Amino acid sequence: MRLLDIIIPTAMAHPGMKVGDVFEECATRNVPGLPFRNDKGAIVGRISIRHTLKMTCIPEYMVKGAHLLGDAIDHLQLKDDEIRYVLDLPVDDFVLEDVAHLSAASPIVKALSVMEYYNTGYIFLCDNQQYRGIVTRMGIARLLLEHRKTN
């Protein structure tokens, strides 16, 4: 079992890229985030769908009072113009600098350990400073299930 067996190749986010473009790549590839590269091509952070939505769509008071919210809060729905506004924002303001990455040759246990350390469900694989793709916790679970079927 190797991380390369479950790697998901993705594009990288870059300065000036729009939130909508990142969301589209993430949705197409079924991943929760993308690496963010600077103008020199170095990975300097990550763009997380969770973080971006938290920063743009959910007021902090709603997070703190989430357990009090009922289902009849239709007046708080995101409006079309708000959605367009969010999707047109540049991702630069949503870059998380804590970026977890490791070599594609790393064992699965190391990948899981690093994910836990960074409190994330995904990790980027890089070899010789070249981005290879993303591995998710769900991908590892699927790999373990496949292993069970063949042994």
Short mmCIF file of C-alpha atoms in Angstrom, two decimals:
data_model
loop_
_atom_site.label_atom_id
_atom_site.label_comp_id
_atom_site.label_asym_id
_atom_site.label_seq_id
_atom_site.Cartn_x
_atom_site.Cartn_y
_atom_site.Cartn_z
CA MET A 1 0.00 0.00 0.00
CA ARG A 2 1.46 3.28 -1.13
CA LEU A 3 0.34 6.87 -1.04
CA LEU A 4 0.92 7.01 -4.79
CA ASP A 5 -1.93 4.50 -5.16
CA ILE A 6 -4.41 7.10 -3.93
CA ILE A 7 -2.88 10.38 -5.04
CA ILE A 8 -5.28 12.86 -6.62
CA PRO A 9 -3.58 15.22 -9.08
CA THR A 10 -4.91 18.77 -8.82
CA ALA A 11 -4.07 22.24 -9.97
CA MET A 12 -2.43 24.62 -7.52
CA ALA A 13 -3.98 27.89 -6.43
CA HIS A 14 -1.98 31.03 -7.19
CA PRO A 15 -2.07 34.74 -6.39
CA GLY A 16 -5.11 36.45 -7.90
CA MET A 17 -7.00 33.21 -8.52
CA LYS A 18 -10.73 33.50 -7.80
CA VAL A 19 -12.50 31.58 -5.04
CA GLY A 20 -14.90 30.18 -7.64
CA ASP A 21 -12.01 28.67 -9.62
CA VAL A 22 -10.61 27.00 -6.50
CA PHE A 23 -14.05 25.67 -5.56
CA GLU A 24 -14.52 24.32 -9.07
CA GLU A 25 -11.19 22.47 -9.01
CA CYS A 26 -11.88 21.10 -5.53
CA ALA A 27 -15.40 19.97 -6.47
CA THR A 28 -14.21 18.38 -9.71
CA ARG A 29 -11.42 16.47 -7.93
CA ASN A 30 -13.47 15.88 -4.76
CA VAL A 31 -10.82 17.36 -2.47
CA PRO A 32 -11.22 19.83 0.42
CA GLY A 33 -8.38 22.17 -0.52
CA LEU A 34 -5.51 23.06 -2.83
CA PRO A 35 -1.90 24.05 -2.33
CA PHE A 36 -1.19 27.75 -2.81
CA ARG A 37 1.94 28.64 -4.73
CA ASN A 38 3.58 32.04 -4.81
CA ASP A 39 4.73 33.85 -7.96
CA LYS A 40 7.99 31.87 -7.89
CA GLY A 41 6.11 28.54 -7.89
CA ALA A 42 6.93 27.60 -4.28
CA ILE A 43 4.12 26.17 -2.15
CA VAL A 44 3.66 28.68 0.65
CA GLY A 45 0.23 27.73 1.97
CA ARG A 46 -3.09 26.16 1.20
CA ILE A 47 -6.62 27.17 0.32
CA SER A 48 -9.25 25.28 2.29
CA ILE A 49 -12.90 25.21 1.28
CA ARG A 50 -13.85 24.96 4.95
CA HIS A 51 -11.80 28.02 5.93
CA THR A 52 -12.94 30.07 2.94
CA LEU A 53 -16.62 29.35 3.60
CA LYS A 54 -16.17 30.09 7.30
CA MET A 55 -14.55 33.45 6.53
CA THR A 56 -17.05 34.51 3.85
CA CYS A 57 -20.43 32.93 4.55
CA ILE A 58 -20.85 32.37 8.29
CA PRO A 59 -20.95 35.21 10.80
CA GLU A 60 -18.97 34.35 13.95
CA TYR A 61 -22.04 34.79 16.17
CA MET A 62 -23.79 32.03 14.21
CA VAL A 63 -20.92 29.63 14.81
CA LYS A 64 -21.01 30.34 18.54
CA GLY A 65 -24.79 29.95 18.62
CA ALA A 66 -25.11 27.09 16.11
CA HIS A 67 -26.67 24.81 18.71
CA LEU A 68 -29.45 27.38 19.19
CA LEU A 69 -30.37 27.82 15.54
CA GLY A 70 -33.57 26.29 14.30
CA ASP A 71 -34.47 25.27 10.77
CA ALA A 72 -36.73 28.27 10.16
CA ILE A 73 -33.98 30.78 9.39
CA ASP A 74 -34.70 31.22 5.70
CA HIS A 75 -34.16 34.98 6.00
CA LEU A 76 -30.44 34.19 6.47
CA GLN A 77 -30.07 32.41 3.12
CA LEU A 78 -27.19 33.49 0.91
CA LYS A 79 -28.50 35.70 -1.86
CA ASP A 80 -27.43 35.39 -5.50
CA ASP A 81 -25.39 38.59 -5.41
CA GLU A 82 -23.62 37.47 -2.21
CA ILE A 83 -22.73 34.14 -3.83
CA ARG A 84 -21.36 35.89 -6.92
CA TYR A 85 -19.38 38.26 -4.69
CA VAL A 86 -17.77 35.40 -2.74
CA LEU A 87 -16.93 33.38 -5.85
CA ASP A 88 -15.30 36.42 -7.46
CA LEU A 89 -13.03 37.18 -4.49
CA PRO A 90 -9.32 36.55 -4.93
CA VAL A 91 -8.11 33.64 -2.79
CA ASP A 92 -5.10 35.58 -1.53
CA ASP A 93 -6.88 36.64 1.68
CA PHE A 94 -7.81 33.05 2.56
CA VAL A 95 -4.39 31.41 2.37
CA LEU A 96 -3.57 29.29 5.40
CA GLU A 97 0.17 29.23 5.95
CA ASP A 98 0.21 25.91 7.80
CA VAL A 99 0.69 23.54 4.93
CA ALA A 100 1.21 19.82 5.42
CA HIS A 101 3.20 18.00 2.78
CA LEU A 102 5.47 15.00 2.50
CA SER A 103 7.17 12.75 0.03
CA ALA A 104 5.14 10.30 -2.03
CA ALA A 105 7.43 7.57 -0.66
CA SER A 106 6.30 8.25 2.92
CA PRO A 107 4.39 5.48 4.70
CA ILE A 108 0.65 5.81 5.22
CA VAL A 109 1.10 5.97 8.99
CA LYS A 110 3.28 9.06 8.59
CA ALA A 111 0.67 10.70 6.37
CA LEU A 112 -2.02 10.04 8.98
CA SER A 113 0.24 11.34 11.76
CA VAL A 114 1.00 14.56 9.89
CA MET A 115 -2.70 15.06 9.10
CA GLU A 116 -3.49 14.74 12.80
CA TYR A 117 -0.70 17.14 13.74
CA TYR A 118 -2.08 19.76 11.34
CA ASN A 119 -5.71 18.90 12.19
CA THR A 120 -6.58 18.35 8.54
CA GLY A 121 -8.09 15.61 6.41
CA TYR A 122 -5.66 15.97 3.53
CA ILE A 123 -1.98 16.29 2.77
CA PHE A 124 0.02 17.36 -0.27
CA LEU A 125 2.63 15.07 -1.80
CA CYS A 126 5.77 16.73 -3.11
CA ASP A 127 8.98 15.21 -4.43
CA ASN A 128 12.06 17.35 -5.05
CA GLN A 129 9.89 20.44 -4.48
CA GLN A 130 7.54 19.31 -7.26
CA TYR A 131 3.86 19.05 -6.34
CA ARG A 132 2.44 15.63 -7.19
CA GLY A 133 -1.09 15.80 -5.79
CA ILE A 134 -3.21 15.42 -2.70
CA VAL A 135 -4.00 12.46 -0.46
CA THR A 136 -7.12 12.54 1.69
CA ARG A 137 -8.05 10.64 4.81
CA MET A 138 -11.00 9.22 2.87
CA GLY A 139 -8.62 7.96 0.20
CA ILE A 140 -6.58 6.17 2.86
CA ALA A 141 -9.75 4.58 4.26
CA ARG A 142 -10.66 3.35 0.75
CA LEU A 143 -7.15 1.98 0.29
CA LEU A 144 -7.42 0.03 3.55
CA LEU A 145 -10.77 -1.40 2.46
CA GLU A 146 -9.32 -2.46 -0.90
CA HIS A 147 -6.43 -4.12 0.90
CA ARG A 148 -8.88 -6.08 3.02
CA LYS A 149 -10.65 -7.36 -0.10
CA THR A 150 -7.45 -8.64 -1.69
CA ASN A 151 -5.98 -10.32 1.41
#
